[in-house]
PDB file of C-alpha atoms (C1' of nucleotides) in Angstrom:
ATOM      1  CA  UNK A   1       5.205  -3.869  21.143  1.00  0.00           C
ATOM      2  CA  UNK A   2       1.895  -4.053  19.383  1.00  0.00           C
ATOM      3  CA  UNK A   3       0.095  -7.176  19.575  1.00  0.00           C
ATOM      4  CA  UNK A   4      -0.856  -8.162  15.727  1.00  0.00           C
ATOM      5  CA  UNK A   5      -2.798 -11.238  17.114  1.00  0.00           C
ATOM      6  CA  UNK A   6      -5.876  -9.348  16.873  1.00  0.00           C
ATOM      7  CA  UNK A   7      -8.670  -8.504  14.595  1.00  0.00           C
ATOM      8  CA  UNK A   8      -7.240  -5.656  12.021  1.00  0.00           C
ATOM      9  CA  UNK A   9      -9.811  -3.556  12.649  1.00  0.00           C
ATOM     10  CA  UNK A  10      -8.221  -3.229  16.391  1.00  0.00           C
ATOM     11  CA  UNK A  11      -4.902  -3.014  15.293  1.00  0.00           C
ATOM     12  CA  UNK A  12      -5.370  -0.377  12.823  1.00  0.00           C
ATOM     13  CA  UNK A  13      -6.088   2.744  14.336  1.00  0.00           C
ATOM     14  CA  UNK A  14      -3.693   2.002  17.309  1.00  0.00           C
ATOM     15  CA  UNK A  15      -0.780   2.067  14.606  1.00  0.00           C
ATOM     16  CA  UNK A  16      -1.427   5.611  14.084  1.00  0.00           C
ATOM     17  CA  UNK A  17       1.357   7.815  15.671  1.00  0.00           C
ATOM     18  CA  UNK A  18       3.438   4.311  16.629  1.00  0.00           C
ATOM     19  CA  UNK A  19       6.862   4.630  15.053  1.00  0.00           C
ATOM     20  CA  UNK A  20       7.993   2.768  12.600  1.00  0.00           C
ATOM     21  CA  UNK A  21      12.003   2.386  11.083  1.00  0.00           C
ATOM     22  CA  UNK A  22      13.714   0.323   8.787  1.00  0.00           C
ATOM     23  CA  UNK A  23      17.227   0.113   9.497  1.00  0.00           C
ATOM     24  CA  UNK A  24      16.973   3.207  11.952  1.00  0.00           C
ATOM     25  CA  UNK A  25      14.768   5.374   8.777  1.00  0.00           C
ATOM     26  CA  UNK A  26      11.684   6.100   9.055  1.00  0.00           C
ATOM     27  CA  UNK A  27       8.939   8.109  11.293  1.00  0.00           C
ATOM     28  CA  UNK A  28       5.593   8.161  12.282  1.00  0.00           C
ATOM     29  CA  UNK A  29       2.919   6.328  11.057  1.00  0.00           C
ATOM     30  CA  UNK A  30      -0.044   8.913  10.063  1.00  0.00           C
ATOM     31  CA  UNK A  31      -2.226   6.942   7.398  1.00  0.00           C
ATOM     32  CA  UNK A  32      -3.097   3.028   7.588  1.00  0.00           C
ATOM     33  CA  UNK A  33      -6.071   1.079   6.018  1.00  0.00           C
ATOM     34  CA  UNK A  34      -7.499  -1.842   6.801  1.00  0.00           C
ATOM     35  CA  UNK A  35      -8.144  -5.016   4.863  1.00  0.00           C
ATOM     36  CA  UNK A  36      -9.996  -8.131   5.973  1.00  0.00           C
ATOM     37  CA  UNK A  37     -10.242 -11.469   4.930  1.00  0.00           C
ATOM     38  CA  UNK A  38     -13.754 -11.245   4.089  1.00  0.00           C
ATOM     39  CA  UNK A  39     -13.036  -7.959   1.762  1.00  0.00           C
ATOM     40  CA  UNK A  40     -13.220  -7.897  -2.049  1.00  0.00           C
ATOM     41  CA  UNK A  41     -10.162  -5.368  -1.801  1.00  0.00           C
ATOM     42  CA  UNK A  42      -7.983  -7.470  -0.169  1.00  0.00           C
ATOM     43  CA  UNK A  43      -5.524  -9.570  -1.707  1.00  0.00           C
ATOM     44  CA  UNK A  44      -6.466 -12.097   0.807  1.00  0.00           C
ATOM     45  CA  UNK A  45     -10.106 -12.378  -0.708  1.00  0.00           C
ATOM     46  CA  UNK A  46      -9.723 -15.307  -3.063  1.00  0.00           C
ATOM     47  CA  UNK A  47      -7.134 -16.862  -0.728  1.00  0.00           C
ATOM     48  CA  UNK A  48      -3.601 -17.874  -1.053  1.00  0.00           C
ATOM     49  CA  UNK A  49      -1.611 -16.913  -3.937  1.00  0.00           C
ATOM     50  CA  UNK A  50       2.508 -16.804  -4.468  1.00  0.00           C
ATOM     51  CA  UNK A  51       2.212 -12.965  -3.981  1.00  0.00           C
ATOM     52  CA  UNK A  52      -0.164 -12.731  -1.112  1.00  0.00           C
ATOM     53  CA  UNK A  53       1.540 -15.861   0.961  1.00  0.00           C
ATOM     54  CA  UNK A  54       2.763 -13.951   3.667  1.00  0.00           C
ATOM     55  CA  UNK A  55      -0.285 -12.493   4.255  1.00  0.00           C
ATOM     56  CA  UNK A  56      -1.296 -16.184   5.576  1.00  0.00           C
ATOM     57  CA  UNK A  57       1.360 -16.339   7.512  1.00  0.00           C
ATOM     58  CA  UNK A  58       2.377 -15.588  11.105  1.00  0.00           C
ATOM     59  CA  UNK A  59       0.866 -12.300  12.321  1.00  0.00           C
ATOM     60  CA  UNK A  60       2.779  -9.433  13.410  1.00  0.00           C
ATOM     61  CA  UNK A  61       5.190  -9.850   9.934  1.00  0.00           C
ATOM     62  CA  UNK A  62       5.668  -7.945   6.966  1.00  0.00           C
ATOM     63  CA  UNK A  63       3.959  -8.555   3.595  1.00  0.00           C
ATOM     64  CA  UNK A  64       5.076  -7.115   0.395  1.00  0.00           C
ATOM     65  CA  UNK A  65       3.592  -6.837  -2.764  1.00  0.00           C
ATOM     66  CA  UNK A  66       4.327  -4.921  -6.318  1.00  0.00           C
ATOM     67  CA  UNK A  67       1.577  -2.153  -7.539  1.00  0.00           C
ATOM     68  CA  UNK A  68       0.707  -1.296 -10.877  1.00  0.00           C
ATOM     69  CA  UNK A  69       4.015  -2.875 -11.963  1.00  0.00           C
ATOM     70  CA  UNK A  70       6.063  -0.636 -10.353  1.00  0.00           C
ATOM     71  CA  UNK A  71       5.380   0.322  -6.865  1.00  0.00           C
ATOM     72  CA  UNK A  72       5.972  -1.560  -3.498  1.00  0.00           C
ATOM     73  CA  UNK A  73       4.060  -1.440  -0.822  1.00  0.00           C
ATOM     74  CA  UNK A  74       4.021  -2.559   3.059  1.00  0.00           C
ATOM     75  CA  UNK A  75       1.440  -4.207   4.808  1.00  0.00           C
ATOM     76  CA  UNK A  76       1.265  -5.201   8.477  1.00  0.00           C
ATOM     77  CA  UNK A  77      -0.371  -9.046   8.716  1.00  0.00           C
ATOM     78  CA  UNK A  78      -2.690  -9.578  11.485  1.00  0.00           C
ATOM     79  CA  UNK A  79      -4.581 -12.443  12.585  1.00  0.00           C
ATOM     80  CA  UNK A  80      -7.644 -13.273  14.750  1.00  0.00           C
ATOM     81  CA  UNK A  81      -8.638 -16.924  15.597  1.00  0.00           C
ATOM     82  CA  UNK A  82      -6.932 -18.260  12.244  1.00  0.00           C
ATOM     83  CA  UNK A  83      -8.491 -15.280   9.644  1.00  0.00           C
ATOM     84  CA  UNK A  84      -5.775 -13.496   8.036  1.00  0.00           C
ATOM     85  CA  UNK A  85      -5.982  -9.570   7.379  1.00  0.00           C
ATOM     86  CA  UNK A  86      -3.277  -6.808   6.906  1.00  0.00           C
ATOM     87  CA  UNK A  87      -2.885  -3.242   7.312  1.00  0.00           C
ATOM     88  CA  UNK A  88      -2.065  -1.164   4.362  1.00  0.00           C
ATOM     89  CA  UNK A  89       1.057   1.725   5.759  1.00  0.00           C
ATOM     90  CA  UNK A  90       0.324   4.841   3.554  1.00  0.00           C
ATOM     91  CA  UNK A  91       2.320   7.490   4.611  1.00  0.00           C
ATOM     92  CA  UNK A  92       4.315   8.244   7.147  1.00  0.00           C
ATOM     93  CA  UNK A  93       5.530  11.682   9.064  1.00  0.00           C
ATOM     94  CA  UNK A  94       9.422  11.427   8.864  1.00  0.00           C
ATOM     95  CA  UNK A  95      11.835  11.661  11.142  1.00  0.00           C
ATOM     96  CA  UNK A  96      14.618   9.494  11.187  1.00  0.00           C
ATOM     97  CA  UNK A  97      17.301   9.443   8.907  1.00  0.00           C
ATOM     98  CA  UNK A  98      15.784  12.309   6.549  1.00  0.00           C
ATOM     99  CA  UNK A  99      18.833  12.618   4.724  1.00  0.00           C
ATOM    100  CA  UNK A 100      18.697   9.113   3.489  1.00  0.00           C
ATOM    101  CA  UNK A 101      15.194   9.667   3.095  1.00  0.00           C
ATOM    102  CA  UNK A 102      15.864  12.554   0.916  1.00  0.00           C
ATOM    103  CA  UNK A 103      18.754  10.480  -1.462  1.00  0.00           C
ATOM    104  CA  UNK A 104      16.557   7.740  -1.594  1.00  0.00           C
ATOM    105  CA  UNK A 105      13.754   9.346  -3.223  1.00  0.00           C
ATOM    106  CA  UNK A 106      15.538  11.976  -4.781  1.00  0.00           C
ATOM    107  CA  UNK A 107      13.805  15.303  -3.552  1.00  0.00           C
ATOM    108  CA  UNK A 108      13.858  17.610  -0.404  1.00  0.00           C
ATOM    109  CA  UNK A 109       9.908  18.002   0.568  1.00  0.00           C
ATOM    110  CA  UNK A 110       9.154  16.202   3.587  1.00  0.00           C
ATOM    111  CA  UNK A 111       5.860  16.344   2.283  1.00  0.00           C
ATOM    112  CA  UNK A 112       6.575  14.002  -0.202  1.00  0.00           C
ATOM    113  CA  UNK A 113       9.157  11.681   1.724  1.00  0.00           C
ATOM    114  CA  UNK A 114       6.698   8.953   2.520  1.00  0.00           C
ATOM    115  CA  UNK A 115       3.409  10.546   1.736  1.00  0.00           C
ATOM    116  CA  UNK A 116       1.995   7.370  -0.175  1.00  0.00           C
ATOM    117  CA  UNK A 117       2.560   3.625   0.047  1.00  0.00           C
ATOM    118  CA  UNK A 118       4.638   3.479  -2.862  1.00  0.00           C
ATOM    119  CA  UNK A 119       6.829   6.608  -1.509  1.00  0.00           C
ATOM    120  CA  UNK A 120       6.802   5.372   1.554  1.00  0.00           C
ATOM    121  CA  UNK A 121       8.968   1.943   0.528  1.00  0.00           C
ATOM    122  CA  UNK A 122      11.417   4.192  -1.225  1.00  0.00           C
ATOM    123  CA  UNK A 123      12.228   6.249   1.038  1.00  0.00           C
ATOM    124  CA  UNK A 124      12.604   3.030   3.525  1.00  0.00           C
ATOM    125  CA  UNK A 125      14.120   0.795   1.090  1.00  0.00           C
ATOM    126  CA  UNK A 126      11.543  -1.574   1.496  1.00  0.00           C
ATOM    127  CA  UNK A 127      11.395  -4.287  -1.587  1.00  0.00           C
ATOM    128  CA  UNK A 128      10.422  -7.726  -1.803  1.00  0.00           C
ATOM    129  CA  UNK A 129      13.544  -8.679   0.369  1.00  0.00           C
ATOM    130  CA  UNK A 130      11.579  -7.493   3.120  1.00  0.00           C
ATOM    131  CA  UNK A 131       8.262  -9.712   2.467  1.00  0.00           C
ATOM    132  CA  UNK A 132       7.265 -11.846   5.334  1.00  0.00           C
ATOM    133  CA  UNK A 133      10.070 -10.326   7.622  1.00  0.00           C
ATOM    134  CA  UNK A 134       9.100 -10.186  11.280  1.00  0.00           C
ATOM    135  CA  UNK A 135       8.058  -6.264  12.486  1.00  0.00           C
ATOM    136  CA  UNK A 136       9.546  -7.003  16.358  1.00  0.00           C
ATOM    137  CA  UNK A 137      13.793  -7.712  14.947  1.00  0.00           C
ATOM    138  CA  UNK A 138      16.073  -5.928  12.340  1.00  0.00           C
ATOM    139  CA  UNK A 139      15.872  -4.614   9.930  1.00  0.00           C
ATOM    140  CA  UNK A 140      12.394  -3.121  11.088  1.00  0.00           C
ATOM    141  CA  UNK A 141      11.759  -1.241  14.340  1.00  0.00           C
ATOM    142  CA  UNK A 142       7.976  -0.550  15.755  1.00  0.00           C
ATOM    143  CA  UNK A 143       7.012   1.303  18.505  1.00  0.00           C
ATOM    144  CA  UNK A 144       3.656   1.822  19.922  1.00  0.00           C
ATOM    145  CA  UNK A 145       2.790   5.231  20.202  1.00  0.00           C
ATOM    146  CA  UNK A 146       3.426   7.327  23.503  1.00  0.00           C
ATOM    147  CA  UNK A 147       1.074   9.909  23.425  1.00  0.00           C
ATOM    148  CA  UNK A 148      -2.252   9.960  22.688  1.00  0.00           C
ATOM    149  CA  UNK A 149      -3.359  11.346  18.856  1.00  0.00           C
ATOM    150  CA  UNK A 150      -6.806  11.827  17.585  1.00  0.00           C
ATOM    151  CA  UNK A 151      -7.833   9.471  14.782  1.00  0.00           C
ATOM    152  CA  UNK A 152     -10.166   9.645  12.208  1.00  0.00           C
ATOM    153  CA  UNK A 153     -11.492   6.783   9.812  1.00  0.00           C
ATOM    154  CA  UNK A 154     -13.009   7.214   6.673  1.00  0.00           C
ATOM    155  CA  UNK A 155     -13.275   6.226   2.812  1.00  0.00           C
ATOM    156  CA  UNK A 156     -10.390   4.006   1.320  1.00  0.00           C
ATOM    157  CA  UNK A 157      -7.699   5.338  -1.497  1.00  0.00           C
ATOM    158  CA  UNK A 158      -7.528   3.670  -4.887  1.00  0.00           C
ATOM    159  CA  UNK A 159     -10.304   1.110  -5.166  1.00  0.00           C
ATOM    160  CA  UNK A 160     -13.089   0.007  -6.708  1.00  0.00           C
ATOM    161  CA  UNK A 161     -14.670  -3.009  -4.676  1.00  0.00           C
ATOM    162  CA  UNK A 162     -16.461  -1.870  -1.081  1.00  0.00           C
ATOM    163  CA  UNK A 163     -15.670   2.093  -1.136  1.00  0.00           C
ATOM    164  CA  UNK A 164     -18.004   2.603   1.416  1.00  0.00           C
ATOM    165  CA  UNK A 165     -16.171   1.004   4.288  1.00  0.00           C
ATOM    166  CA  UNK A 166     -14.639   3.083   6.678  1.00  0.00           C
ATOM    167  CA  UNK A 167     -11.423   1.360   7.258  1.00  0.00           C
ATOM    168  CA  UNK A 168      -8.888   4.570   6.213  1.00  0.00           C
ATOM    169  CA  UNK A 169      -7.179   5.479   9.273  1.00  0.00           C
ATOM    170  CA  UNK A 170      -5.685   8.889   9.847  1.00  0.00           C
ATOM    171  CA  UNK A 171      -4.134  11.515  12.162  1.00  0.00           C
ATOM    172  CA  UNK A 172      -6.431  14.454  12.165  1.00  0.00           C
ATOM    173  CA  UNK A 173      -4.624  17.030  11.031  1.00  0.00           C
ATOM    174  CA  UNK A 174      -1.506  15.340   9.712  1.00  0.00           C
ATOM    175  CA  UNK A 175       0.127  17.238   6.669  1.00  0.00           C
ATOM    176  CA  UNK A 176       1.530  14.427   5.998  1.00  0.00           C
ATOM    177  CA  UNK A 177      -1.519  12.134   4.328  1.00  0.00           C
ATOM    178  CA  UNK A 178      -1.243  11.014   0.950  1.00  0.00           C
ATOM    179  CA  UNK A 179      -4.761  12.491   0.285  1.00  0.00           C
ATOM    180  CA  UNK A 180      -7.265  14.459   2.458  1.00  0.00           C
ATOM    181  CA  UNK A 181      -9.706  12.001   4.413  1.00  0.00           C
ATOM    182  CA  UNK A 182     -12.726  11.532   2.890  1.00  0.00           C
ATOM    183  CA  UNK A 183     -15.675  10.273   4.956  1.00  0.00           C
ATOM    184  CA  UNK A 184     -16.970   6.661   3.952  1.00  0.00           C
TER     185      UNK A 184
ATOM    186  C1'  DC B   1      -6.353  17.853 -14.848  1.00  0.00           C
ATOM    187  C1'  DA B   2      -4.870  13.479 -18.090  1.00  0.00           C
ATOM    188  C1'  DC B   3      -1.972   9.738 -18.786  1.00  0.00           C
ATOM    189  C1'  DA B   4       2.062   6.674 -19.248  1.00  0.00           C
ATOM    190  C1'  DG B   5       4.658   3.225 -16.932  1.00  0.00           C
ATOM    191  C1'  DG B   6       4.608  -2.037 -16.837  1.00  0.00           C
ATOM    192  C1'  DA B   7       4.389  -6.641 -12.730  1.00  0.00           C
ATOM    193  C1'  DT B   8       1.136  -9.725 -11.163  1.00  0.00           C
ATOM    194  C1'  DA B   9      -3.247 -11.977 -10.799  1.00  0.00           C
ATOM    195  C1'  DT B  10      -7.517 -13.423 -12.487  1.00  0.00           C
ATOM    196  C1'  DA B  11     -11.065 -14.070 -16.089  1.00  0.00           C
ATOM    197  C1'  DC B  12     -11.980 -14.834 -20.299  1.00  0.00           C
ATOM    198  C1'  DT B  13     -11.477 -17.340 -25.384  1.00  0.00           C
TER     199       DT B  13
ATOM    200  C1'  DG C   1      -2.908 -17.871 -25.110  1.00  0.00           C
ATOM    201  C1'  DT C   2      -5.196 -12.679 -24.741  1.00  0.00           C
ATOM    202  C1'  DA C   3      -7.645  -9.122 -22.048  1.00  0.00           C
ATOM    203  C1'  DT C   4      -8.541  -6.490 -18.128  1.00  0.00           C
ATOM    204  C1'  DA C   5      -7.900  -4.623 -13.533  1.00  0.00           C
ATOM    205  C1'  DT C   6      -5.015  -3.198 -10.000  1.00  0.00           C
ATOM    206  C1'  DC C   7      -4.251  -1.231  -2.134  1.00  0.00           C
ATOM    207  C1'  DC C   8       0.183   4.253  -7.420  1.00  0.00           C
ATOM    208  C1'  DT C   9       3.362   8.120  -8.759  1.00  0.00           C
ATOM    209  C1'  DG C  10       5.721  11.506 -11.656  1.00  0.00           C
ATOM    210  C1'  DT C  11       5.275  14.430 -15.387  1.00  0.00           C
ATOM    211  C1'  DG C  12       3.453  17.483 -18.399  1.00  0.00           C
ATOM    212  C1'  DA C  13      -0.794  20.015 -19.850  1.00  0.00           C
TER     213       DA C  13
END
DNA sequence: CACAGGATATACT
DNA sequence: GTATATCCTGTGA
């Protein structure tokens, strides 16, 4: 089990290639980004809100917000010596349940199964009812990675506040990113 | 490539 | 109260 009782920016790139399921669907984890307390992109920047609230809670839970109105999207809640942070799940390589996968989002290319946080909770069901969940019982499954994958950091997706932190986490390589890596 | 879709939060009047 | 921005995606040019 990973230990989410460190600083993010620990946490993040050892995510890549761990496994992640909901409910026995999912795959594994190729894109994360990172998002610290003292970060004008994070939700956790001006402090606790309704929305954000499990992001100050326990570490090693599930937080849950709505994008642009329409979208959900999964974050994994760290902590380090009481400062909250998350990591941002962008896409994942699937390969559990693909058929489910495949209903849920309503197309066949595994390309586009969970390439994207938004696509992503589709194709796991994730919604609100998962916010502030723990990651370690059911419905959600995580497993550390068990073999060794070369990751690469750079430039964060769909922003507009500090763009020129590194703290985009990806498997080089993976066809499965939701965009190409850009370096910060 | 442009842009609609439309919840939630914050910053203004 | 109104305005603006947002950790995005599908569709149609």
């Amino acid at each position: 089990m990973i230990d989410f009782s460190r600083s993010v920016h620990e946490v993040a790139p050892e995510l890549i290639g761990a496994t992640l399921l909901v409910d026995g669907i999912g795959g594994r984890v190729v894109e994360v980004e990172a998002y610290d307390r003292e970060d004008p992109a994070s939700h956790g920047y001006r402090g606790r809100t309704e929305r954000n609230s499990s992001m100050f809670g326990p570490p090693g839970h599930a937080y849950v917000y709505r994008s642009y109105g329409i979208h959900w999207c999964l974050n994994l809640v760290c902590e380090s010596e009481g400062v909250p942070s998350a990591v941002l799940v962008r896409a994942l390589e699937p390969t559990r349940g693909l058929d489910e996968m495949r209903t849920r989002r309503g197309l066949d290319d595994l390309r586009l199964l969970a390439s994207g946080p938004g696509r992503l909770c589709q194709a796991l069901g994730i919604t609100r009812e998962h916010d502030g969940l723990p990651l370690d019982r059911p419905p959600f499954e995580l497993l550390a990675r068990a073999e060794p994958v070369q990751v690469h950091a750079g430039a964060r997706v769909g922003i507009t506040r500090a763009t020129e932190l590194p703290w985009r986490y990806a498997e080089a390589g993976s066809r499965f990113l939701s965009r190409p890596l850009r370096p910060a």
